[in-house]
Coordinates of C-alpha atoms and ligand atoms in Angstrom, one line a residue:
M48 CA -14.8 -21.7 11.2
Q49 CA -11.2 -23.5 11.7
S50 CA -8.8 -21.0 12.8
W51 CA -5.2 -22.2 12.3
P52 CA -2.3 -23.2 14.5
H53 CA -0.7 -21.2 17.3
P54 CA 3.2 -20.7 16.7
D55 CA 4.7 -20.8 20.2
V56 CA 5.2 -18.2 22.0
P57 CA 8.1 -18.7 24.5
L58 CA 7.7 -16.5 28.2
L59 CA 10.8 -14.1 28.5
P60 CA 12.0 -13.4 32.4
G61 CA 10.8 -10.5 34.3
T62 CA 7.7 -8.1 34.0
G63 CA 6.7 -6.2 30.7
I64 CA 5.4 -2.5 30.6
P65 CA 2.0 -1.5 29.9
L66 CA 0.6 -1.4 26.5
R67 CA -0.4 2.2 25.5
L68 CA -1.6 2.7 21.9
Y69 CA -3.4 5.5 20.0
D70 CA -7.3 5.7 19.9
S71 CA -8.8 7.2 16.8
A72 CA -12.2 8.2 19.0
T73 CA -9.9 10.3 21.6
H74 CA -6.4 11.3 18.7
E75 CA -4.5 9.9 21.4
V76 CA -1.9 7.5 22.8
R77 CA -3.3 6.6 25.8
P78 CA -2.6 3.5 28.0
T79 CA -4.4 0.0 27.2
E80 CA -6.1 -1.1 30.8
P81 CA -7.6 -4.7 29.9
G82 CA -8.7 -6.7 33.1
P83 CA -7.0 -11.0 33.3
V84 CA -8.4 -11.3 29.8
A85 CA -7.4 -8.7 27.5
R86 CA -10.3 -8.5 24.3
M87 CA -9.6 -7.2 20.8
Y88 CA -11.5 -7.8 17.6
V89 CA -9.8 -7.4 14.6
C90 CA -11.6 -7.1 11.4
G91 CA -11.1 -10.2 9.1
I92 CA -10.5 -10.4 5.6
T93 CA -13.2 -10.3 2.3
P94 CA -11.9 -13.4 0.5
Y95 CA -12.2 -13.1 -2.9
D96 CA -8.7 -12.7 -3.4
A97 CA -5.7 -13.3 -1.7
T98 CA -4.0 -11.9 1.0
H99 CA -1.7 -8.9 -0.4
L100 CA 1.3 -7.5 2.0
G101 CA -1.6 -4.8 3.7
H102 CA -4.2 -7.0 5.3
A103 CA -0.3 -9.0 6.4
A104 CA 0.8 -5.4 7.8
T105 CA -2.2 -4.6 9.4
Y106 CA -3.0 -8.2 11.2
L107 CA 1.0 -8.1 12.4
A108 CA 0.1 -4.8 13.9
F109 CA -2.4 -6.3 16.2
D110 CA -0.8 -9.5 16.4
L111 CA 2.2 -7.3 18.7
V112 CA -0.7 -5.5 20.8
N113 CA -1.5 -9.3 21.8
R114 CA 2.1 -10.4 22.4
V115 CA 2.6 -7.3 24.1
W116 CA -0.1 -8.2 26.2
R117 CA 0.9 -12.0 26.7
D118 CA 4.1 -10.6 28.0
N119 CA 2.6 -8.2 30.6
G120 CA 0.8 -11.8 31.8
H121 CA -2.8 -11.4 30.1
E122 CA -4.7 -13.7 28.7
V123 CA -5.6 -12.5 25.2
M124 CA -9.3 -13.3 24.0
F125 CA -9.1 -12.4 20.0
V126 CA -11.5 -12.9 17.9
Q127 CA -12.1 -12.2 14.2
N128 CA -14.8 -12.7 11.8
V129 CA -13.9 -13.1 7.6
T130 CA -16.6 -11.5 5.4
D131 CA -18.0 -14.5 3.0
V132 CA -21.0 -13.1 2.1
D133 CA -20.8 -9.9 0.6
D134 CA -20.9 -7.8 -3.4
P135 CA -17.3 -8.6 -4.2
L136 CA -17.5 -11.8 -3.4
F137 CA -20.7 -13.0 -5.7
E138 CA -19.2 -10.2 -8.5
R139 CA -16.0 -12.9 -8.5
A140 CA -17.7 -15.9 -8.6
D141 CA -19.6 -14.6 -11.4
R142 CA -16.9 -13.3 -13.4
D143 CA -14.8 -16.9 -12.7
G144 CA -17.7 -18.7 -13.3
E145 CA -17.4 -19.7 -9.7
D146 CA -19.5 -20.9 -6.9
W147 CA -18.8 -17.9 -3.5
I148 CA -19.1 -20.3 -1.2
V149 CA -16.0 -21.9 -2.6
L150 CA -14.3 -19.3 -3.4
G151 CA -14.6 -17.8 -0.1
M152 CA -13.3 -21.4 1.6
R153 CA -10.4 -21.4 -1.0
E154 CA -9.5 -18.2 -0.3
T155 CA -9.8 -18.2 3.4
A156 CA -7.7 -21.3 3.5
L157 CA -4.6 -19.1 2.2
F158 CA -5.4 -16.0 4.2
R159 CA -5.1 -19.3 7.1
E160 CA -1.6 -20.8 5.7
D161 CA 0.1 -17.0 5.1
M162 CA -1.0 -16.1 8.3
T163 CA 1.3 -19.4 9.8
A164 CA 4.0 -18.8 8.0
L165 CA 3.9 -15.5 9.1
R166 CA 3.3 -16.7 12.4
V167 CA 0.7 -14.8 13.6
I168 CA -1.3 -16.1 17.0
P169 CA -5.1 -17.0 15.8
P170 CA -7.7 -15.8 16.6
A171 CA -9.8 -17.5 19.1
H172 CA -12.7 -17.3 17.4
Y173 CA -12.1 -17.6 13.7
V174 CA -16.1 -16.5 12.5
G175 CA -17.3 -16.6 9.1
V176 CA -20.4 -14.6 7.9
V177 CA -22.3 -17.4 6.2
E178 CA -21.5 -19.7 9.8
A179 CA -23.4 -16.5 11.9
V180 CA -26.4 -15.6 9.8
E181 CA -28.4 -16.4 12.5
E182 CA -27.0 -14.0 15.3
I183 CA -26.6 -11.4 13.3
A184 CA -30.4 -11.4 12.2
E185 CA -31.4 -11.1 15.9
L186 CA -29.1 -8.0 16.5
V187 CA -31.3 -6.9 13.8
E188 CA -34.8 -7.8 15.1
K189 CA -33.9 -6.0 18.9
L190 CA -32.3 -2.6 16.6
V191 CA -35.7 -2.9 14.9
S192 CA -37.8 -3.4 17.6
I193 CA -36.2 -1.0 20.3
G194 CA -37.5 1.2 17.5
V195 CA -34.1 2.2 16.1
A196 CA -34.0 0.4 12.8
Y197 CA -36.7 0.3 10.1
R198 CA -37.8 -1.1 7.3
L199 CA -37.7 0.7 4.1
E200 CA -41.8 1.1 2.8
D201 CA -40.8 -0.3 -1.1
G202 CA -41.2 -3.9 -1.0
T203 CA -37.3 -4.9 -0.7
G204 CA -37.7 -5.4 3.0
D205 CA -34.5 -3.8 3.4
V206 CA -33.8 -2.5 6.8
Y207 CA -31.7 0.1 8.1
Q208 CA -30.3 2.0 11.1
D209 CA -31.3 5.4 12.1
V210 CA -29.1 7.6 12.8
A211 CA -30.4 10.6 13.9
A212 CA -31.8 7.9 17.2
A213 CA -28.5 8.4 18.6
A214 CA -27.0 10.6 20.3
R215 CA -23.4 10.0 20.4
F216 CA -23.2 9.0 17.1
G217 CA -19.4 10.2 15.2
Y218 CA -17.6 9.9 18.2
E219 CA -15.7 6.9 16.8
S220 CA -14.1 8.7 13.8
G221 CA -15.3 12.1 14.5
Y222 CA -15.5 13.1 11.5
D223 CA -17.6 16.3 10.6
H224 CA -20.6 15.4 8.4
S225 CA -19.1 16.0 4.8
T226 CA -16.7 13.9 5.9
M227 CA -18.7 10.7 6.7
L228 CA -21.1 11.3 3.8
N229 CA -17.9 11.6 1.3
F230 CA -16.5 8.0 2.8
F231 CA -20.1 7.0 2.8
A232 CA -20.8 6.9 -0.8
E233 CA -17.3 5.6 -1.2
R234 CA -16.6 2.5 0.9
G235 CA -19.7 1.0 0.1
G236 CA -22.9 3.1 1.9
D237 CA -25.9 4.4 0.1
P238 CA -26.3 8.1 1.0
E239 CA -28.6 8.7 -2.7
R240 CA -30.8 5.8 -1.4
P241 CA -34.5 6.8 -1.6
G242 CA -36.9 6.4 1.3
K243 CA -34.1 6.4 3.8
R244 CA -34.6 8.6 7.2
N245 CA -31.3 10.2 7.0
A246 CA -28.3 9.6 4.4
L247 CA -26.0 8.0 6.7
D248 CA -28.1 5.7 8.0
P249 CA -26.7 1.6 6.9
L250 CA -28.0 -1.0 5.8
L251 CA -28.6 -3.4 8.1
W252 CA -30.5 -5.9 6.0
R253 CA -30.9 -6.5 2.7
G254 CA -33.8 -7.2 1.6
A255 CA -33.9 -11.3 -0.8
R256 CA -33.1 -10.4 -4.7
E257 CA -33.7 -12.6 -7.8
G258 CA -29.9 -14.6 -8.2
E259 CA -28.8 -13.6 -5.1
P260 CA -27.7 -15.5 -1.6
R261 CA -30.3 -15.3 0.9
W262 CA -31.4 -16.4 4.2
P263 CA -34.4 -16.9 6.6
S264 CA -35.2 -15.0 9.3
P265 CA -37.5 -13.1 11.9
V266 CA -36.5 -9.8 9.9
G267 CA -37.8 -11.3 6.2
P268 CA -35.3 -13.3 3.9
G269 CA -32.2 -11.9 2.7
R270 CA -27.9 -11.8 4.0
P271 CA -26.5 -9.3 6.6
G272 CA -25.2 -5.5 6.2
W273 CA -21.2 -5.3 6.2
H274 CA -21.3 -3.6 9.3
V275 CA -23.6 -5.9 11.3
E276 CA -21.9 -8.8 10.9
C277 CA -19.1 -7.3 13.3
A278 CA -20.6 -6.0 16.0
A279 CA -23.1 -9.3 16.5
I280 CA -19.9 -11.4 16.2
A281 CA -18.3 -9.5 18.8
V282 CA -20.0 -8.6 20.7
N283 CA -21.4 -12.2 21.6
R284 CA -18.3 -13.3 21.8
L285 CA -16.2 -11.1 23.5
G286 CA -19.3 -8.3 25.7
M287 CA -19.1 -4.6 25.4
G288 CA -15.9 -2.6 26.3
I289 CA -13.7 -4.6 24.6
D290 CA -10.5 -3.4 25.4
V291 CA -9.7 -2.8 21.1
Q292 CA -11.1 -2.6 18.3
G293 CA -9.0 -2.7 15.4
G294 CA -8.3 -2.6 11.4
G295 CA -6.9 -0.3 8.4
S296 CA -7.5 3.4 8.0
D297 CA -10.1 2.7 5.4
L298 CA -12.4 0.9 8.1
V299 CA -12.3 4.1 10.7
F300 CA -15.3 5.2 8.4
P301 CA -17.9 4.9 8.1
H302 CA -17.2 0.5 9.2
H303 CA -16.3 0.9 13.0
E304 CA -18.8 3.9 13.5
M305 CA -21.3 2.3 12.4
S306 CA -20.4 -1.5 14.4
A307 CA -19.8 0.4 17.1
L308 CA -23.5 2.5 16.8
H309 CA -25.2 -1.1 16.0
A310 CA -23.4 -2.5 19.4
E311 CA -24.1 0.4 21.6
A312 CA -27.5 1.0 20.6
A313 CA -28.9 -3.1 21.4
A314 CA -26.6 -3.1 24.5
D315 CA -27.4 0.0 25.7
Q316 CA -23.8 0.8 26.6
W317 CA -21.6 2.6 26.0
P318 CA -18.4 2.1 24.0
F319 CA -18.3 -0.7 22.1
A320 CA -14.5 -0.6 22.1
K321 CA -12.0 1.3 24.8
H322 CA -10.0 2.0 21.7
Y323 CA -9.6 1.8 17.8
V324 CA -6.8 1.3 16.7
H325 CA -6.4 1.9 12.8
T326 CA -3.1 1.0 10.8
G327 CA -1.7 3.0 8.0
M328 CA -2.3 1.6 3.9
I329 CA 0.2 0.1 2.6
G330 CA 1.4 1.1 -1.2
L331 CA 3.1 0.5 -4.3
D332 CA 3.5 2.9 -6.4
G333 CA 2.5 6.1 -4.7
E334 CA -1.2 4.2 -4.4
K335 CA -3.2 2.2 -1.8
M336 CA -2.8 -1.8 -2.4
S337 CA -5.9 -2.7 -2.8
K338 CA -7.8 -5.2 -5.1
S339 CA -9.9 -3.1 -7.1
R340 CA -6.3 -1.5 -8.3
G341 CA -4.8 -4.6 -9.2
N342 CA -1.5 -3.2 -7.5
L343 CA -1.3 -6.4 -5.6
V344 CA 1.5 -8.3 -3.7
F345 CA 0.6 -11.2 -2.3
V346 CA 2.4 -12.7 0.5
S347 CA 1.4 -16.2 -0.7
R348 CA 3.2 -14.9 -4.0
L349 CA 6.8 -14.7 -1.5
R350 CA 5.5 -17.9 -0.2
G351 CA 6.1 -19.3 -3.1
D352 CA 9.1 -17.6 -4.7
G353 CA 10.7 -19.0 -1.5
V354 CA 10.7 -15.6 0.2
D355 CA 11.8 -15.9 3.6
P356 CA 8.8 -14.8 5.4
M357 CA 9.7 -14.2 9.0
A358 CA 11.8 -11.4 6.0
V359 CA 8.3 -10.3 5.1
R360 CA 7.3 -9.9 8.1
L361 CA 10.5 -8.3 9.7
A362 CA 9.9 -5.5 6.4
L363 CA 6.5 -5.1 7.5
L364 CA 7.5 -4.0 11.0
S365 CA 10.7 -1.9 9.9
G366 CA 7.9 1.0 9.8
H367 CA 5.4 2.7 12.6
Y368 CA 1.7 0.6 12.3
R369 CA -0.1 4.3 11.9
S370 CA 1.9 5.1 8.7
D371 CA 1.4 5.2 5.6
R372 CA 4.1 3.4 3.8
A373 CA 5.3 1.6 0.5
W374 CA 6.2 -1.4 0.3
T375 CA 9.5 -1.7 -2.2
S376 CA 11.9 -4.6 -3.2
A377 CA 15.0 -2.5 -1.4
A378 CA 12.7 -3.0 2.4
L379 CA 12.5 -6.7 1.3
D380 CA 16.4 -6.5 0.5
E381 CA 17.1 -4.6 3.9
A382 CA 14.7 -7.3 6.0
Q383 CA 16.3 -10.4 4.3
E384 CA 20.6 -9.4 5.3
R385 CA 19.1 -7.6 8.5
L386 CA 17.6 -11.4 9.3
A387 CA 20.5 -12.7 7.9
R388 CA 22.5 -10.7 10.9
W389 CA 19.9 -11.1 13.3
R390 CA 21.0 -14.6 12.6
D391 CA 24.4 -14.8 12.8
A392 CA 24.6 -12.9 16.2
T393 CA 21.8 -15.4 17.7
A394 CA 24.3 -18.4 17.0
R395 CA 27.5 -17.3 18.3
A396 CA 28.2 -18.9 21.8
T397 CA 28.3 -15.2 23.4
G398 CA 27.0 -11.3 23.2
P399 CA 26.6 -8.5 25.3
S400 CA 24.3 -9.0 27.5
A401 CA 20.6 -8.7 26.6
V402 CA 18.6 -7.7 29.7
E403 CA 19.3 -4.1 28.2
L404 CA 17.7 -5.5 25.5
L405 CA 14.7 -7.4 26.7
A406 CA 13.8 -3.7 28.6
T407 CA 14.3 -1.7 25.3
V408 CA 12.6 -3.9 23.4
R409 CA 9.2 -3.9 26.1
E410 CA 9.8 -0.5 26.0
R411 CA 10.1 0.3 22.4
L412 CA 6.5 -1.6 22.0
A413 CA 4.3 -0.3 24.5
D414 CA 4.7 3.4 23.3
D415 CA 1.7 2.4 20.3
L416 CA 3.8 -0.3 19.1
D417 CA 7.2 1.4 18.5
S418 CA 8.4 -1.4 15.5
P419 CA 11.0 0.2 14.5
G420 CA 12.4 1.7 18.0
A421 CA 13.1 -2.5 19.2
I422 CA 14.9 -3.3 15.6
R423 CA 16.8 -0.2 16.1
A424 CA 18.2 -1.3 19.4
V425 CA 18.3 -5.0 18.3
D426 CA 20.6 -3.8 15.5
D427 CA 22.5 -2.1 17.9
W428 CA 23.1 -5.2 20.1
V429 CA 23.6 -7.4 17.2
A430 CA 26.3 -4.6 15.8
R431 CA 28.4 -4.9 19.4
E432 CA 30.4 -8.2 21.0
G433 CA 30.6 -9.7 24.3
S434 CA 30.7 -12.6 26.9
D435 CA 27.8 -13.1 28.4
P436 CA 27.1 -17.0 27.4
T437 CA 23.3 -16.7 27.8
A438 CA 22.7 -13.5 25.8
P439 CA 22.3 -15.0 22.4
A440 CA 19.5 -17.3 23.7
L441 CA 17.4 -14.9 25.5
V442 CA 17.4 -12.4 22.6
H443 CA 16.1 -15.4 20.3
S444 CA 13.5 -15.4 22.2
T445 CA 12.6 -12.1 22.9
L446 CA 12.4 -11.9 19.1
D447 CA 10.3 -14.6 19.3
A448 CA 8.1 -13.3 21.6
L449 CA 7.4 -10.3 21.6
L450 CA 8.5 -9.7 17.6
G451 CA 7.1 -12.7 16.5
I452 CA 10.4 -13.3 14.4
A453 CA 11.4 -16.9 15.0
L454 CA 15.0 -16.9 13.8
Ligands
LIG554 N1 -14.2 -8.0 5.7 C1 -13.2 -6.4 5.9 C2 -13.7 -5.7 7.4 S1 -15.0 -6.6 8.3 C3 -12.5 -5.9 5.4 O1 -12.2 -4.4 5.4 N2 -12.1 -7.4 4.5 S2 -10.1 -6.0 3.5 O2 -10.2 -8.0 3.1 O3 -10.8 -5.2 2.7 O4 -9.6 -6.4 4.3 C4 -9.0 -6.8 5.3 C5 -8.1 -6.2 6.6 O5 -6.7 -5.1 5.9 C6 -8.9 -4.6 6.9 O6 -8.6 -4.4 8.2 C7 -8.5 -3.1 6.1 O7 -8.3 -2.3 6.9 C8 -6.9 -3.6 5.6 N3 -6.3 -3.9 4.7 C9 -6.6 -3.2 3.4 N4 -6.0 -3.0 2.8 C10 -4.8 -2.3 3.5 C11 -4.3 -1.8 2.8 N5 -3.4 -1.6 1.9 N6 -3.4 -1.8 3.9 C12 -3.0 -2.0 4.8 N7 -3.9 -2.4 4.8 C13 -4.7 -2.8 4.4
LIG555 ZN1 -15.4 -5.8 10.4

């Protein structure tokens, strides 16, 4: 699929600081240790509705990862999917009497526009399920052929992976069995499905049903399950042992656990990812912002209202990426005021030396993406006066390169 345009990322003087990130699997902040090419997979949208501020906050967090790695001299190989074959899409299309393919294409186009406006560095590979069905089916077939996946005997053609066949199952979330069961039921799983070997076995392939899209495949006609989509798209472009697998905290289980399970079983290698990184949930009115709750603030709507996308970016980065936090109009007002102050200060002929500020911003972001700390340091610089004629330009490029805020 077409990705979106790459924003300019200025090169900064000196060297960056190696990035440490919280890993959900080990419950600690650990150094990332990428090779010359850092490899990151971030789960993409399910395009049945517009991008809301929760999605945006998640993609902004991983954009910081990308920017810090680049500042450390790494090339970044970043891959993202689009879940453009899934029940919510079919249901919405049915409700609105629309073709589900067209719905997915339209919402994906809007997402590209939103990401462009927010200056998110695009993935090198942006891959929809519609174009990846064949490779996903190949992965499913592999899992069947090595004996860790099985077909239900009820004539549906549905294929599941046997979680009991994997010694390390559960390491990614670290959840106990009953927590897993609860999240599995809540987030698209089918623990009660008769004929499965284990309640937690995830669906790999859904056999063809009347009225549902289907593709021919070596495992029979049908369509891919959700988790295996990300396993195939990621591993085929990035290989195993990727540096970061990313998404919101609602993907800790089952999605990222199962993607890792599929990938590791097929490759007979461990781990799928060295860091599993999860963002907190953005809420509105005390509830997680979600399509099903209908309490959404869309990035595109704010853009349409004339809100500067850089203010949206700054407002979302003013909270730490891992904390669940609320979107408020006060936070947006504050970001707009802050942006104006920053613009004034960097438009001056001189300012206080910015060398220390660059070092502090690097240090704060390297420490598990402490964007609020980085923003505080910029506020301090902006509040002072100085006579260094090179400082305003250096602050300008520091904000652009590291925080993605173009003034
Ligand atoms: N297509 C799948 C991933 S393969 C999916 O979860 N799509 S999504 O459209 O529902 O979400 C896209 C990303 O936004 C996911 O990483 C999800 O965890 C994140 N996300 C969803 N809601 C919120 C929220 N309220 N706050 C922060 N992140 C969110
Ligand atoms: Zn995913």
